[in-house]
Short mmCIF file of C-alpha atoms in Angstrom, two decimals:
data_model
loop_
_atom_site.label_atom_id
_atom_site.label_comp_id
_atom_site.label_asym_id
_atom_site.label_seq_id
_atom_site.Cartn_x
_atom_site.Cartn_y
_atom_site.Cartn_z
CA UNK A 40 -57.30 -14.94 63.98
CA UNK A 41 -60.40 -14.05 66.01
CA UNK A 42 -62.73 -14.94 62.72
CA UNK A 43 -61.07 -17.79 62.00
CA UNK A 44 -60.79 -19.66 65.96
CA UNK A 45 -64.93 -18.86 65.49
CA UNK A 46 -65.64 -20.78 62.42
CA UNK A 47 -63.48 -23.42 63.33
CA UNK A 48 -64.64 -23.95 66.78
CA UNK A 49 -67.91 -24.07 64.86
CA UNK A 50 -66.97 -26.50 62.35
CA UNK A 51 -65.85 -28.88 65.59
CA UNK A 52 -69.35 -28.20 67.66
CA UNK A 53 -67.46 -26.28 70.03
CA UNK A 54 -67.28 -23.48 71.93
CA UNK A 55 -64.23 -20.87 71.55
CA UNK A 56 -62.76 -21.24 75.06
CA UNK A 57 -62.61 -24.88 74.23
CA UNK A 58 -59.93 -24.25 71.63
CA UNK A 59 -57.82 -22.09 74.23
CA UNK A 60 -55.00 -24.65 74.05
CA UNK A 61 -54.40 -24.03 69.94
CA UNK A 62 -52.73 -20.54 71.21
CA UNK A 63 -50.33 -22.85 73.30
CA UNK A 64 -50.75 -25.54 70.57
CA UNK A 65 -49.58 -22.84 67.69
CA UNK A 66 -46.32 -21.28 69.97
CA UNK A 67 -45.17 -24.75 70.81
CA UNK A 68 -44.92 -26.27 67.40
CA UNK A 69 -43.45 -22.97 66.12
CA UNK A 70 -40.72 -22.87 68.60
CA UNK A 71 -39.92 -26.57 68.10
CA UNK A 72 -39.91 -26.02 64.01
CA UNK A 73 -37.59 -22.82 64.56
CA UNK A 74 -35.43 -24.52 66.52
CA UNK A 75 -34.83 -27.43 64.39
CA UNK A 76 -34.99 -25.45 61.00
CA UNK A 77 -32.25 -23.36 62.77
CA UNK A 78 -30.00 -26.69 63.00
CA UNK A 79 -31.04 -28.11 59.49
CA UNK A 80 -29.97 -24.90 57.66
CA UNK A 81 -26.47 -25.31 58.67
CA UNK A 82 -26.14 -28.57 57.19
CA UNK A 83 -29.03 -28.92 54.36
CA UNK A 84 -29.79 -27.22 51.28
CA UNK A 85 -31.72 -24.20 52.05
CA UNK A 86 -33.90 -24.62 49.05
CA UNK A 87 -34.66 -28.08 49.78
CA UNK A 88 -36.03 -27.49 53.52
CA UNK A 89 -38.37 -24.27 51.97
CA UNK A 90 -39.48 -26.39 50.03
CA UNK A 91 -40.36 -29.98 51.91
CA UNK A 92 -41.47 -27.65 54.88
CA UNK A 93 -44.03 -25.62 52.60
CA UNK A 94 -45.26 -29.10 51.38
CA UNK A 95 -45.93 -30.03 55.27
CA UNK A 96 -47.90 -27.03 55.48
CA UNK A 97 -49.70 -27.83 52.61
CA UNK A 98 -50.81 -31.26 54.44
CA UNK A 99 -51.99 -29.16 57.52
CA UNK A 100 -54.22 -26.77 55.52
CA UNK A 101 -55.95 -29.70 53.57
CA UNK A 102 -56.71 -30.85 56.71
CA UNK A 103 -57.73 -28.53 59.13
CA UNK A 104 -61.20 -28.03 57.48
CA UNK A 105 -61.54 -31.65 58.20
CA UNK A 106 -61.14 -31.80 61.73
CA UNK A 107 -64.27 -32.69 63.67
CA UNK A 108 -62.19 -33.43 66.64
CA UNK A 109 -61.01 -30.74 69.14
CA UNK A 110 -57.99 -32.72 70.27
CA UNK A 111 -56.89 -33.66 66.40
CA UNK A 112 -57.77 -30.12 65.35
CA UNK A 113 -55.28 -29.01 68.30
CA UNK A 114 -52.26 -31.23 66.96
CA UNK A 115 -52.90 -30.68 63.47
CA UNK A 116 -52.59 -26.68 64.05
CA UNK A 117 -49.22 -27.48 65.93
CA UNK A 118 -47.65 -29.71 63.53
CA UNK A 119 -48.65 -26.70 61.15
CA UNK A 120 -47.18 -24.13 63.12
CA UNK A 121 -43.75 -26.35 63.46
CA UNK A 122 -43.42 -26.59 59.37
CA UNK A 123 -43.76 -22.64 59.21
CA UNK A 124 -41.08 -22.11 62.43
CA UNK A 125 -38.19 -23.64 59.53
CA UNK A 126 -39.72 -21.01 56.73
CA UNK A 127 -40.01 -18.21 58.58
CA UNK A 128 -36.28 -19.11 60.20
CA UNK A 129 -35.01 -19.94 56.54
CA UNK A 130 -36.23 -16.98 54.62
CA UNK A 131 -34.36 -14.72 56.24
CA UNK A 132 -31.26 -16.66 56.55
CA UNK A 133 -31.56 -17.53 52.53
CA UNK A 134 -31.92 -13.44 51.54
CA UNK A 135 -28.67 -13.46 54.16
CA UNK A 136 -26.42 -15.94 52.54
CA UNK A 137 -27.59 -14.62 48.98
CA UNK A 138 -26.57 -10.72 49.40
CA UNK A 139 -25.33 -10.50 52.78
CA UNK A 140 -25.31 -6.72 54.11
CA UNK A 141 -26.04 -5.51 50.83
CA UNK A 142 -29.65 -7.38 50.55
CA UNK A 143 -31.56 -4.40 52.46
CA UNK A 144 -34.04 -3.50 50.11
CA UNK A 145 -34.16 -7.64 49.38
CA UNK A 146 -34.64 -7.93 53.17
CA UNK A 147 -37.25 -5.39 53.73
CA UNK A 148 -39.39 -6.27 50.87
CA UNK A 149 -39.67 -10.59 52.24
CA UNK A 150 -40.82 -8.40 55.12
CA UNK A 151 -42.94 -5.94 52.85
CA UNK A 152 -44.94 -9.27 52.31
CA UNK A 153 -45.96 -10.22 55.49
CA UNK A 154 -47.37 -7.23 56.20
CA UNK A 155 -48.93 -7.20 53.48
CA UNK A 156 -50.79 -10.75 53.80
CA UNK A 157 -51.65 -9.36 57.52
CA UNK A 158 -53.28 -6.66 55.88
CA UNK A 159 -55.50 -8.38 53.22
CA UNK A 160 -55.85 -11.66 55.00
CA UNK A 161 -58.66 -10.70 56.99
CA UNK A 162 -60.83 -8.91 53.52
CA UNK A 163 -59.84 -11.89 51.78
CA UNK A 164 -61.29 -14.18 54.11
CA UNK A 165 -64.31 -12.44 54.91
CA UNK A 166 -64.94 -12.28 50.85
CA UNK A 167 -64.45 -15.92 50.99
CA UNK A 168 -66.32 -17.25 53.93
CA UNK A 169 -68.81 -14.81 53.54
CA UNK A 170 -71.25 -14.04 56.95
CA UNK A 171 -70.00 -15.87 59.44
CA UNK A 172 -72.10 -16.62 62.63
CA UNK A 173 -71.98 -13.81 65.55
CA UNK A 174 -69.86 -14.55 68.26
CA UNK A 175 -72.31 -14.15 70.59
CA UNK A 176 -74.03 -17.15 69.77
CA UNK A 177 -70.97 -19.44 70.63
CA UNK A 178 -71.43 -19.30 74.54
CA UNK A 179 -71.23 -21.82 76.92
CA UNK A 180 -75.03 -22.59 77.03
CA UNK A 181 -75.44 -22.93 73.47
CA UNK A 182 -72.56 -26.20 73.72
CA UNK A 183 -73.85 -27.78 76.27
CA UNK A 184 -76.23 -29.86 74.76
CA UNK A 185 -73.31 -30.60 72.80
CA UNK A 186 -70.79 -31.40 75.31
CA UNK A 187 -73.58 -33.04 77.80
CA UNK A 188 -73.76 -36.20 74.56
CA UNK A 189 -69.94 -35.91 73.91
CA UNK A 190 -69.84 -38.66 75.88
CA UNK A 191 -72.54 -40.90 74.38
CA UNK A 192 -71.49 -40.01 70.93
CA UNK A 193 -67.82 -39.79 70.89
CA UNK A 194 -67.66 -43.32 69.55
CA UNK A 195 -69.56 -42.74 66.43
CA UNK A 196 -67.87 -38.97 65.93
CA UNK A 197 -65.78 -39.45 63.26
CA UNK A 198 -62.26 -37.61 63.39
CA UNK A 199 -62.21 -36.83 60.20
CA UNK A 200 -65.28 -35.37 57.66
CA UNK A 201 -66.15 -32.78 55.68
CA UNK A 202 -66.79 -29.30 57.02
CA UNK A 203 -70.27 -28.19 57.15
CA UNK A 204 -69.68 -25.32 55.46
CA UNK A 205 -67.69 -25.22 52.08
CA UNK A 206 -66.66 -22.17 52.03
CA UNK A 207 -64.09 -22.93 54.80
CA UNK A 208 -63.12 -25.95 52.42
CA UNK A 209 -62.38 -23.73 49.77
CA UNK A 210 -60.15 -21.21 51.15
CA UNK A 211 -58.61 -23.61 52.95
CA UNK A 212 -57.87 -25.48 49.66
CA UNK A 213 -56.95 -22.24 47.58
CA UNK A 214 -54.49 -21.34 50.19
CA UNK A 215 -52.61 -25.00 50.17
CA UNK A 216 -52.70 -24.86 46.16
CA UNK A 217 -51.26 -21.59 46.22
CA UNK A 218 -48.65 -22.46 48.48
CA UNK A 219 -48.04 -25.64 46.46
CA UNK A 220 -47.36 -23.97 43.14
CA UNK A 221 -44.85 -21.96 45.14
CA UNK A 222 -43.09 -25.20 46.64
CA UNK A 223 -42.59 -26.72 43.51
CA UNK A 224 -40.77 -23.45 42.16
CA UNK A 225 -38.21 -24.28 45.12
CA UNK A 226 -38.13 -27.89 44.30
CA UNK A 227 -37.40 -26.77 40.66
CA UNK A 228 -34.73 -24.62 41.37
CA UNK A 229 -33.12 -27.25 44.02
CA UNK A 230 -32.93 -29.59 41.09
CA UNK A 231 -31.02 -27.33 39.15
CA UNK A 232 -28.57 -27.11 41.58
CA UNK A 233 -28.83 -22.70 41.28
CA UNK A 234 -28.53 -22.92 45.03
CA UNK A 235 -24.83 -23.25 45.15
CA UNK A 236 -24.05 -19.76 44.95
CA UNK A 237 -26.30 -19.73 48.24
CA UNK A 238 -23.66 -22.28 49.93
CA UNK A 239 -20.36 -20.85 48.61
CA UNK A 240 -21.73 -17.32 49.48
CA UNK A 241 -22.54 -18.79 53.12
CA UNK A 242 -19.28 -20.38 53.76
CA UNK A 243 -16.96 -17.76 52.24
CA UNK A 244 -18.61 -15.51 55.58
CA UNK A 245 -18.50 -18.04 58.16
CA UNK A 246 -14.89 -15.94 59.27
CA UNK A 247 -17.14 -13.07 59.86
CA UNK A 248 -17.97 -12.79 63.46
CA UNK A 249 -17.97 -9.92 66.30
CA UNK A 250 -16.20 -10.53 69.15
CA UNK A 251 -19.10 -10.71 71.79
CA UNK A 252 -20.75 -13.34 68.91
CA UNK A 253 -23.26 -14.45 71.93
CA UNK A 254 -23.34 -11.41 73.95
CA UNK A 255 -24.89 -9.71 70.75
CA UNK A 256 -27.47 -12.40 70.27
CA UNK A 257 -28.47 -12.24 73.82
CA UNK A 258 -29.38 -8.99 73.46
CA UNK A 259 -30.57 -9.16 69.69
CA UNK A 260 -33.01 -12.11 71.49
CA UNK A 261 -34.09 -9.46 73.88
CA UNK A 262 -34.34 -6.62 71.13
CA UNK A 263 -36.98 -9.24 69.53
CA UNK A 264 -38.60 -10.04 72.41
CA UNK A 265 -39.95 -6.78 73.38
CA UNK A 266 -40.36 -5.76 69.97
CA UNK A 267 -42.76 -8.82 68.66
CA UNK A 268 -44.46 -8.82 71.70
CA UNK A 269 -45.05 -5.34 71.83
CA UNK A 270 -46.32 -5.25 68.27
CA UNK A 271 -48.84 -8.31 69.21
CA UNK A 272 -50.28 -7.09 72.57
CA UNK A 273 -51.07 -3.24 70.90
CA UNK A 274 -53.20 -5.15 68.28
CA UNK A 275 -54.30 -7.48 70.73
CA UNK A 276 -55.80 -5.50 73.20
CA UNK A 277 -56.68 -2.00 70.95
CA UNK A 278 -60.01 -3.07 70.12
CA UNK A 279 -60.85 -3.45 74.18
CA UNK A 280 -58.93 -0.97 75.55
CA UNK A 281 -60.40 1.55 72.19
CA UNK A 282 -64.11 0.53 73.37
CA UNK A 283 -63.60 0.31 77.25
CA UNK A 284 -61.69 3.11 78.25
CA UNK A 285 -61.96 5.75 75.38
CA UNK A 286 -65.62 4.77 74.94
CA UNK A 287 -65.11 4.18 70.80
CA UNK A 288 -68.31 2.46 69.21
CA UNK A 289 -67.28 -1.48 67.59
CA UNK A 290 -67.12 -0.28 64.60
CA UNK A 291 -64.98 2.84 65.10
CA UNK A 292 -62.49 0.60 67.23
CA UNK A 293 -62.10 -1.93 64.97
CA UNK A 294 -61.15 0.58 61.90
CA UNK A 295 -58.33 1.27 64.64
CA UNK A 296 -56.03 -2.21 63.68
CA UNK A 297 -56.79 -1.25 60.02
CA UNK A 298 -55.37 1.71 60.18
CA UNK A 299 -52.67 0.33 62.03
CA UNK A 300 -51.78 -2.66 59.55
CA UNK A 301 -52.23 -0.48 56.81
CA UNK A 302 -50.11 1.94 57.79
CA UNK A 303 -47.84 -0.86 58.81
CA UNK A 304 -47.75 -2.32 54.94
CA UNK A 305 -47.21 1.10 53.51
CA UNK A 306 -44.75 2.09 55.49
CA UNK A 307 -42.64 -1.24 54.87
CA UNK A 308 -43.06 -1.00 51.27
CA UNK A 309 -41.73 2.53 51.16
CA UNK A 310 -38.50 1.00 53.03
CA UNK A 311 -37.19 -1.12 49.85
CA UNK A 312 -36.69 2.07 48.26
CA UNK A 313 -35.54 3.97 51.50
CA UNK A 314 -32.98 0.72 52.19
CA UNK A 315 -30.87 1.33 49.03
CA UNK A 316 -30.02 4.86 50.76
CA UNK A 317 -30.16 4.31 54.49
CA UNK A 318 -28.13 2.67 56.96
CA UNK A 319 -30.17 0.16 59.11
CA UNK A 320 -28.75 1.77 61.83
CA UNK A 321 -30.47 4.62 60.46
CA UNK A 322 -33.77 2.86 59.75
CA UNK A 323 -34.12 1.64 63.35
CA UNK A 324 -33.60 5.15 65.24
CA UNK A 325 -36.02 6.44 63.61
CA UNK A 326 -38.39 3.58 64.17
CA UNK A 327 -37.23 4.03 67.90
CA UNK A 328 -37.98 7.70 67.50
CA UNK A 329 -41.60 7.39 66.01
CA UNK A 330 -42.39 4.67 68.48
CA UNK A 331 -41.09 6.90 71.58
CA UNK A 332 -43.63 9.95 70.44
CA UNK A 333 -46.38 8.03 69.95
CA UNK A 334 -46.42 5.86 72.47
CA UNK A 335 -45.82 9.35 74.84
CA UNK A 336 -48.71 10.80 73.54
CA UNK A 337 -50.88 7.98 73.60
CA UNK A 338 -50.02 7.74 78.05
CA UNK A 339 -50.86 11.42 78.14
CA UNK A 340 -53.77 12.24 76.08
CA UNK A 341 -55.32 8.25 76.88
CA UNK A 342 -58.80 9.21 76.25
CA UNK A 343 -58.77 10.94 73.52
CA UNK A 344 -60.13 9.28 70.12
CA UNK A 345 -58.18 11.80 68.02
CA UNK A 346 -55.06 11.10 69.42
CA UNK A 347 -55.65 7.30 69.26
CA UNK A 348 -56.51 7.63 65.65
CA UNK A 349 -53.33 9.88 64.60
CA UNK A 350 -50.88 8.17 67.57
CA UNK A 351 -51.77 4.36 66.20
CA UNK A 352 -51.19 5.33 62.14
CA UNK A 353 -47.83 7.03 63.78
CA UNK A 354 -47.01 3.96 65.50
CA UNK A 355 -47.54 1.21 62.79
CA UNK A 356 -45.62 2.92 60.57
CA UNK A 357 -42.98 3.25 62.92
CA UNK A 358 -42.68 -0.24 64.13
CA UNK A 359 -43.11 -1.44 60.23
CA UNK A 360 -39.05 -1.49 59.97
CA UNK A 361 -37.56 -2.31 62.58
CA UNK A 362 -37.42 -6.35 62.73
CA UNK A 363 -36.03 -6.76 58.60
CA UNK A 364 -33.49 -4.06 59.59
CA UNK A 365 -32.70 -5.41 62.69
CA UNK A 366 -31.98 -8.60 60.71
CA UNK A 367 -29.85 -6.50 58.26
CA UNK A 368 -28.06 -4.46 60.82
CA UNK A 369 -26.54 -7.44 62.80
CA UNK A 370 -25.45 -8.79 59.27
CA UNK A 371 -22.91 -5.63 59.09
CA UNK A 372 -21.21 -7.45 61.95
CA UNK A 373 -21.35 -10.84 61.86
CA UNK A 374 -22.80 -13.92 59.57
CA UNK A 375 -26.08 -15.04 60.56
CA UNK A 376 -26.55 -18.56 60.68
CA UNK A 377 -29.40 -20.84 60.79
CA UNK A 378 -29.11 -21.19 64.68
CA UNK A 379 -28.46 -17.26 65.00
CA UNK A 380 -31.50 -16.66 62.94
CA UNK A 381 -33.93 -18.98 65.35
CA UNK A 382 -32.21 -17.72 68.84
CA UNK A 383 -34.11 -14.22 68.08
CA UNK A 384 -36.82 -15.79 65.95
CA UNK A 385 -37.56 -17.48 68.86
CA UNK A 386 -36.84 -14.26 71.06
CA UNK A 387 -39.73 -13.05 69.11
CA UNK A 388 -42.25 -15.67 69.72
CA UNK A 389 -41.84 -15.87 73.42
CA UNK A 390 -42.72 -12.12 73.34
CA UNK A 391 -45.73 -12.88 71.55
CA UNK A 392 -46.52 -15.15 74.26
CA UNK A 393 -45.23 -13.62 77.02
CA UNK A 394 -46.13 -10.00 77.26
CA UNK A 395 -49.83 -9.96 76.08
CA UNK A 396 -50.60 -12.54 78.82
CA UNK A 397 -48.89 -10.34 81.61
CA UNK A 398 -50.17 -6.94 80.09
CA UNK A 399 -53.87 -9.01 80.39
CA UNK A 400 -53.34 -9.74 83.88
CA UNK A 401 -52.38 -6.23 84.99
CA UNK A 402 -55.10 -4.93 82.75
CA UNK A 403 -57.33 -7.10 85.36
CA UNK A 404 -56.10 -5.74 88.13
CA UNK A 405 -56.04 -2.02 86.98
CA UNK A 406 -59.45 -1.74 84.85
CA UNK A 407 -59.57 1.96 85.25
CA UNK A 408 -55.62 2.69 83.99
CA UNK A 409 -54.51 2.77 80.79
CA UNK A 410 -52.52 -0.62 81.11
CA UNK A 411 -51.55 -1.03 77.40
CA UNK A 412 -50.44 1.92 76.93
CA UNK A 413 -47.73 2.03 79.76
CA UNK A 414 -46.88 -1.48 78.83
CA UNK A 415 -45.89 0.08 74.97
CA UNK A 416 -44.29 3.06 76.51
CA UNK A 417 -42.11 1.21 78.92
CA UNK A 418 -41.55 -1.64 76.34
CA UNK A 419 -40.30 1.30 73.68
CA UNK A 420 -37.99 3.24 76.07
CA UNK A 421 -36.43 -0.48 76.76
CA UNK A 422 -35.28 -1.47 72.91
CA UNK A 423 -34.59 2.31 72.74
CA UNK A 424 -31.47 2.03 75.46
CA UNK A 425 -31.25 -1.43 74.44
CA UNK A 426 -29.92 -0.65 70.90
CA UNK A 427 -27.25 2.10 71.59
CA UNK A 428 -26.02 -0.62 73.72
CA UNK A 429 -26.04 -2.98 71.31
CA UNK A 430 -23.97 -0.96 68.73
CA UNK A 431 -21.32 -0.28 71.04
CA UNK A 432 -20.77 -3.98 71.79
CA UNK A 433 -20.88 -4.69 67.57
CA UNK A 434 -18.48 -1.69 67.25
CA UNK A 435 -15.87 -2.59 69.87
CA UNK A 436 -14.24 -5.51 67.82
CA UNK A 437 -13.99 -3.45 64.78
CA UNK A 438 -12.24 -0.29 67.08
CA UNK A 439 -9.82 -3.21 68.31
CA UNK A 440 -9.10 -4.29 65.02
CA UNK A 441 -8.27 -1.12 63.50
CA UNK A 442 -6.08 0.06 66.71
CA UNK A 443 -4.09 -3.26 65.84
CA UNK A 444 -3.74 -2.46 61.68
CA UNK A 445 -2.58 1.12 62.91
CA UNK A 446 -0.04 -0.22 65.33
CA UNK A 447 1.15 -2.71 62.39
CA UNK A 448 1.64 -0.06 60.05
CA UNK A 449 3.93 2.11 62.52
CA UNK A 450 5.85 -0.84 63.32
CA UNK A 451 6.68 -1.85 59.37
CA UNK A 452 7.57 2.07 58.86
CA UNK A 453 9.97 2.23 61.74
CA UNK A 454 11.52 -0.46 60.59
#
């Protein structure tokens, strides 16, 4: 994200801290697209919002490169952002409605993807914008000849115009084509009307619900919120805290969120074949378990390189599982709806904005402690307690239900 803020603050004369607000810009529109992608799947054909909301974000990557204008560039990134909130929302409620409890490995492999695109994204894009300019040469005085004759010259800006450099055109484009070949598949298979099973499949579990429906999602929402967030501020901050306190060189540090993504992918491809034979349940303790030793040793042996090399592969490849079978393992218990599916979703993405800011200020006021990693430790121990919990509140409804069936039977043989 880093590269790309840079080339496009460049490709709007502006300096990075200018285009603070697309953070707030990007969380905003995503929440507001979950949300109402979490009400349309009830009621509309899942195909047919994948596919009108990947068109949208077709519209948004044609035009980004064109955005000379800070503002525009702001509300095009947000109106982005809210046509992925309904994709990332229906996607999981689709692979739901399609195979229910039994689409694990289905589950963990939409998942096996993301990862995935995190983890060639950034080669990809460096291959295709080529050397970018240093960040050190986007400081404040560098714009402020710049923003000194914004004034004089915001009437003959234009909004819109092509991008100085072409390469950002191009991958821009290629991505939006790509994704537009893959929109009209779902349009295709809307028109032939193969998305029926999807509906009768969805309404023949709509009787399927736990007991403490909204107690569960409360704390699924929490589960997600510590979990997303946790995953975002470790990458977030490893570079600085890998440099600053362990005294890394750049280019030793920034192998670190390699290593962590690609363990990461790896580890969440080898879970579609592990998902066929373990319980999510399963999957999750020992994502708890991994998480819990690393993060340990990371708090006690803070300065050492070794153990930040070894303790971060160990930790991606523990966290790589545990949101798809989280997903999967409230399925066991009750149907997941498109309103279900964005209360955590958006669980998630508060998390993502939530915890790196706070873990940011504390890091602040505490340069000399190892801020991060007590934020991951105390973060880990929290969705480790938090999930026992959880299981026992899914469980009860099923121990009630079976006490009744045993008391029914008794009755109909006394009699």
């Amino acid at each position: 994200m880093s590269i790309a803020i840079l080339i496009l603050a460049t490709n709007v004369n502006r300096n990075i801290s200018s285009l603070s607000l697309i953070f707030v810009g990007q969380a905003s529109g995503f929440l507001c697209g979950s949300m109402i992608g979490g009400v349309l799947f009830d009621f509309v054909n899942h195909v047919l919002i994948l596919g009108v909301s990947m068109l949208a974000t077709i519209v948004g990557l044609y035009l980004i490169p064109f955005c000379k204008n800070t503002a525009l560039l702001i509300v095009v990134i947000s109106l982005f952002e809210a046509a992925v909130g309904p994709i990332d929302t229906g996607e999981n409620v689709v692979i739901l409605a399609l195979w229910g409890d039994k689409g694990r490995p289905h589950m963990q492999a939409l998942h096996f993807s993301f990862a995935l695109g995190a983890f060639l994204a950034p080669l990809l894009a460096k291959l295709a914008l080529g050397p970018t300019v240093s960040a050190d040469n986007h400081t404040e005085p560098d714009f402020l000849p710049a923003a000194l004759n914004a004034s004089s010259e915001a009437a003959s800006d234009p909004l819109l115009a092509a991008p100085h450099d072409m390469n950002l055109l191009w991958a821009y484009a290629s991505i939006g084509t790509y994704i537009l070949v893959v929109s009209l598949l779902f349009f295709a298979l809307f028109c032939m009307k193969s998305s029926r099973q999807t509906k009768s499949t969805a309404s023949a579990q709509q009787s399927r619900r736990a007991q403490y429906y909204k107690a569960l999602l409360c704390l699924l929402f929490l589960f997600f919120f510590f979990y997303v967030g946790l995953q975002v501020t470790y990458t977030s901050y490893l570079f600085s805290f890998a440099t600053t306190h362990v005294g890394m060189d750049e280019r030793e540090a920034a192998g670190l969120n390699s290593i962590f993504w690609g363990a990461f992918a790896a580890c969440r491809g080898l879970a579609i074949l592990f998902a066929a034979c373990l319980c999510p349940a399963t999957m999750i303790v020992l994502s708890n378990v991994g998480s819990l030793a690393s993060c340990l040793c990371l708090v006690l042996f803070d300065r050492s390189p070794l153990c930040l090399w070894i303790a971060t592969s160990v930790y991606g490849a523990s966290m790589a599982t545990m949101f798809p079978s989280g997903v999967s393992w409230v399925e066991q218990y009750t149907t997941v709806s498109g309103k279900s599916a964005a209360f955590f979703l958006i669980g998630g993405t508060l998390g993502d904005m939530a915890i790196p800011a706070v873990t940011g200020i504390l890091q602040g006021q505490f340069p000399d402690l190892p801020v991060l990693m007590y934020t991951c430790l105390d973060s880990v121990i929290f969705t480790a307690i938090l999930f026992p919990v959880m299981c026992k509140l899914a469980t009860l409804p099923l121990g009630h239900q079976q006490k009744g069936q045993k008391r029914v039977r008794g009755r109909k043989l006394k009699s």
